[in-house]
PDB file of C-alpha atoms in Angstrom:
ATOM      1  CA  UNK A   1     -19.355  -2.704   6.924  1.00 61.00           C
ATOM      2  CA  UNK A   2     -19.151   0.413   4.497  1.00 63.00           C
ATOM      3  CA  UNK A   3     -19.884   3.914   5.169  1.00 67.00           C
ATOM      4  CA  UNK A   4     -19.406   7.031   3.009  1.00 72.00           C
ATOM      5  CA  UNK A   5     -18.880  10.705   4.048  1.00 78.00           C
ATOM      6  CA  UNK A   6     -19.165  13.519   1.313  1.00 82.00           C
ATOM      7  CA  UNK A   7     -19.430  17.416   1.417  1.00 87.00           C
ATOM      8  CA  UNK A   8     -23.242  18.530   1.287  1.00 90.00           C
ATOM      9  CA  UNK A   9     -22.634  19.536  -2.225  1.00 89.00           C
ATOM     10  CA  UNK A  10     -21.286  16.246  -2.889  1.00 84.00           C
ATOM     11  CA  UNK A  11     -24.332  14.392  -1.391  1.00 82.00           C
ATOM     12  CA  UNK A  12     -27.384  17.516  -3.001  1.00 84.00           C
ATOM     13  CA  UNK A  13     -26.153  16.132  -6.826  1.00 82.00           C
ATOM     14  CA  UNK A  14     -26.720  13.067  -5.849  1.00 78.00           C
ATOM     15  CA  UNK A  15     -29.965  12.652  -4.281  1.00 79.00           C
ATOM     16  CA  UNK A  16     -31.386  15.589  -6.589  1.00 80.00           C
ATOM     17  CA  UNK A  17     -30.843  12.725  -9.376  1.00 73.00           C
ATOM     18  CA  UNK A  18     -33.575  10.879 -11.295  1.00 75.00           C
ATOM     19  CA  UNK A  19     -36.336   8.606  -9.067  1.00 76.00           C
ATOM     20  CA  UNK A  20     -35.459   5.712 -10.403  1.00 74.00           C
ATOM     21  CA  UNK A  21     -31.529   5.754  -9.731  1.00 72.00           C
ATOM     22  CA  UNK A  22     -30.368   3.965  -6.438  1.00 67.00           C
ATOM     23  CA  UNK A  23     -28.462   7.210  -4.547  1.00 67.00           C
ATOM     24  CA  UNK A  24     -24.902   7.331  -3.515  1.00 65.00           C
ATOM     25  CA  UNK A  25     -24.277   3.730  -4.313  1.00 64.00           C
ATOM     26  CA  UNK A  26     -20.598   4.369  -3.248  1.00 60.00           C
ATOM     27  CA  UNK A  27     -19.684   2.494  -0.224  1.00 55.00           C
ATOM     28  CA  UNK A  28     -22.636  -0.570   0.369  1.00 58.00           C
ATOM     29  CA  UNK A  29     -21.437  -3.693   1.869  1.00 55.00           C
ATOM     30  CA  UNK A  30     -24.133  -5.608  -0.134  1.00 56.00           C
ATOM     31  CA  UNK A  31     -26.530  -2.942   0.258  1.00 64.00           C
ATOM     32  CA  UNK A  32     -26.243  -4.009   3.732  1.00 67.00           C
ATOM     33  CA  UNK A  33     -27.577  -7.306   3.252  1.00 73.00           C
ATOM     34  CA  UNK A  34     -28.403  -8.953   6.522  1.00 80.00           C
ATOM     35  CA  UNK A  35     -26.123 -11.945   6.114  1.00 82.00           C
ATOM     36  CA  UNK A  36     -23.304  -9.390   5.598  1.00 79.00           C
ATOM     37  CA  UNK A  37     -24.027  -7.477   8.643  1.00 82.00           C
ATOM     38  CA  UNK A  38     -24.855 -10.241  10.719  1.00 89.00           C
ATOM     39  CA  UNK A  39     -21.048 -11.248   9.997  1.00 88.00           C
ATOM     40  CA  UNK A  40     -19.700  -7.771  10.343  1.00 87.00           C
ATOM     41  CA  UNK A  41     -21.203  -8.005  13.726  1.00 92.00           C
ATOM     42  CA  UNK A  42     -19.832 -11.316  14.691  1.00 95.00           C
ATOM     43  CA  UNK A  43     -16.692 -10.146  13.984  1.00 95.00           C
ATOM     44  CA  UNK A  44     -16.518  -7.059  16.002  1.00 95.00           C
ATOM     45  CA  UNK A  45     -17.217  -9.361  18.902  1.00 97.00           C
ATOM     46  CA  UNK A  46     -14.685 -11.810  17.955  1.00 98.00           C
ATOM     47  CA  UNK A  47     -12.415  -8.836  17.992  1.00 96.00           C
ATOM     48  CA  UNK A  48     -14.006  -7.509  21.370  1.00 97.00           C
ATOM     49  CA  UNK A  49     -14.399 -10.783  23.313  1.00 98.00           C
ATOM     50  CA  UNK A  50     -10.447 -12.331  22.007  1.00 97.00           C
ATOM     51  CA  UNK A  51      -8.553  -8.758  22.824  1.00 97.00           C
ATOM     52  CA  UNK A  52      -7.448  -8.938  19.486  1.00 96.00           C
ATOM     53  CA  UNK A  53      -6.745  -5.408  19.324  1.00 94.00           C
ATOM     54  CA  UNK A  54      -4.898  -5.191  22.595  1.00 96.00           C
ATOM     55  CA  UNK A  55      -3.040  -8.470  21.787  1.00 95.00           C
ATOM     56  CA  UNK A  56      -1.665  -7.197  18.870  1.00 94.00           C
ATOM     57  CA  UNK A  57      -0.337  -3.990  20.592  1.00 95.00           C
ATOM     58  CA  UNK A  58       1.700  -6.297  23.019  1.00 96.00           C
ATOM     59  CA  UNK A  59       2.900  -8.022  20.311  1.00 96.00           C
ATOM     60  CA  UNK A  60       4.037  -4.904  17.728  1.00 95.00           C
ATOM     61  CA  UNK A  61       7.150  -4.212  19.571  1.00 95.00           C
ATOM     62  CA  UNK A  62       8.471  -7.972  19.530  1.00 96.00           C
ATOM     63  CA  UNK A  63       7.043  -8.308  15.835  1.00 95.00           C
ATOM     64  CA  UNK A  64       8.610  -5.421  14.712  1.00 95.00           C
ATOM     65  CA  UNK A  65      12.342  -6.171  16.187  1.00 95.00           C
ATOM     66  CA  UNK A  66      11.875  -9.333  14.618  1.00 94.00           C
ATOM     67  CA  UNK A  67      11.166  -8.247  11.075  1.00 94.00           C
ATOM     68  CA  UNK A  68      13.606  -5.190  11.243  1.00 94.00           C
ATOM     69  CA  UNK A  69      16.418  -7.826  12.072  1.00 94.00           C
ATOM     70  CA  UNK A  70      16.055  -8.784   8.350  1.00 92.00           C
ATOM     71  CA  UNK A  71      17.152  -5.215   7.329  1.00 91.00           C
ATOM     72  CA  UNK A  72      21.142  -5.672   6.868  1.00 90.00           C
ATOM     73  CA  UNK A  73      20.272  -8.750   4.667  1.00 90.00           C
ATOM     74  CA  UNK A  74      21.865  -8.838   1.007  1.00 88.00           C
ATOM     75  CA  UNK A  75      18.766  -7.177  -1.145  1.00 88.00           C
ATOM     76  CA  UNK A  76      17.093  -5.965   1.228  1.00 91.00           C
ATOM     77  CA  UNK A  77      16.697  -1.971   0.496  1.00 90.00           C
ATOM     78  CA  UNK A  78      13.848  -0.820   3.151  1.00 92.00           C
ATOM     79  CA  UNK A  79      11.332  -2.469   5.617  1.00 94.00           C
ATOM     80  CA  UNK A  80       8.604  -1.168   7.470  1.00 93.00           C
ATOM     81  CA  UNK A  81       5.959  -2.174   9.666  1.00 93.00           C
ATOM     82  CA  UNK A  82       2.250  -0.855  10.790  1.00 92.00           C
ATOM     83  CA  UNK A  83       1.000  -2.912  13.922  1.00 91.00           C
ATOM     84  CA  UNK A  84       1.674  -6.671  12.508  1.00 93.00           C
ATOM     85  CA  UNK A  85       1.884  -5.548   9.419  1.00 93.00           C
ATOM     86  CA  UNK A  86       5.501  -5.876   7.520  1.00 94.00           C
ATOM     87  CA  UNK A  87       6.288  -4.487   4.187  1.00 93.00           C
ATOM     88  CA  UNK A  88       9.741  -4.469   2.695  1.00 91.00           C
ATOM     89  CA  UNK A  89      11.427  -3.520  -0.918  1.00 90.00           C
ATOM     90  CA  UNK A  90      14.146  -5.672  -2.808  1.00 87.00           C
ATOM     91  CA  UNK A  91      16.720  -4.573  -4.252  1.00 83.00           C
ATOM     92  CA  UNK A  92      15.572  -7.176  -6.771  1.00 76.00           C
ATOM     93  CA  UNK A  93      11.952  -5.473  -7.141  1.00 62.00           C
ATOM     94  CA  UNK A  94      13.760  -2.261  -7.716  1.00 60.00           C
ATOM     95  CA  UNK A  95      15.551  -3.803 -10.408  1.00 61.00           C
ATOM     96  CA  UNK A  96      12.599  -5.845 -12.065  1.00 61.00           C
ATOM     97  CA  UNK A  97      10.563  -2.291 -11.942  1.00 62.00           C
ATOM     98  CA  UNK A  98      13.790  -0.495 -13.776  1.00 63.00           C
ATOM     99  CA  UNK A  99      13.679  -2.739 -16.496  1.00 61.00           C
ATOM    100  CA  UNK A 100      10.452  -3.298 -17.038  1.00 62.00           C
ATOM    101  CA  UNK A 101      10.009   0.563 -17.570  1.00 63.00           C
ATOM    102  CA  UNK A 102      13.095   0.372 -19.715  1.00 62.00           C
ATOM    103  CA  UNK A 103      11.561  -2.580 -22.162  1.00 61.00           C
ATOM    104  CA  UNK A 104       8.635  -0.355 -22.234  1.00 63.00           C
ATOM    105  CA  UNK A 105      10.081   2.813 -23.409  1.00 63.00           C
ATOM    106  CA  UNK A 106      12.332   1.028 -26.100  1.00 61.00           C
ATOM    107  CA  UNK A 107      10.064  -1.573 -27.280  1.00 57.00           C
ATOM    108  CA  UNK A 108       8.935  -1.513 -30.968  1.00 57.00           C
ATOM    109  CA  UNK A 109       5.528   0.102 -31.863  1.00 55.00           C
ATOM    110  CA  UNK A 110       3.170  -2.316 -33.310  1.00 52.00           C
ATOM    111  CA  UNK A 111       1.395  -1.063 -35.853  1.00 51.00           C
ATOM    112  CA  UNK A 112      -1.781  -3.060 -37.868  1.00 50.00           C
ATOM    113  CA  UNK A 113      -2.383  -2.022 -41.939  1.00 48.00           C
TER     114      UNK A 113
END
């Protein structure tokens, strides 16, 4: 499910435009199709009737100890977590990015006659 929220002046220029344009297009979940909403719906009770959301507080402590554990390991420069979800950066990511920018900047120019 999609939903957009705009200033008034935002949302005037818009539906001032021409009849035949669709208005504020931003945002549709397949122009809320009701195959798409029928399975928004679903899922929200999915999400309702398994706790999901309450499950997954109990388990962000644990999950979190868990991943941070990783943090003294070789490469490892940071890693982060939202709920049960982990992110980390390599020292090997950091490296690729470095010298990727580098072979950009001091690459040759192409040029076609």
């Amino acid at each position: 499910m999609g939903g957009v929220l705009v200033r008034d002046t935002i949302h005037d220029a818009f539906m001032s435009g021409p009849e035949h344009m669709v208005e504020l297009t931003h945002g549709y979940t397949y122009s809320a199709h009701p195959i798409a909403c029928a399975a928004a719906l679903a899922t929200l009770d999915i999400y309702r009737d398994e706790k999901l959301f309450e499950r997954a507080r109990m388990l962000e402590p644990k999950f979190a100890d868990a991943v941070m554990s990783l943090k003294n390991e070789p490469n490892v420069v940071d890693i982060r977590t939202i709920g049960l979800t982990p992110a980390s950066t390599s020292r090997r990511a950091r490296t690729c990015r470095a010298s990727a920018a580098s072979m950009r900047s001091t690459a040759p120019s192409t040029t076609t006659t």
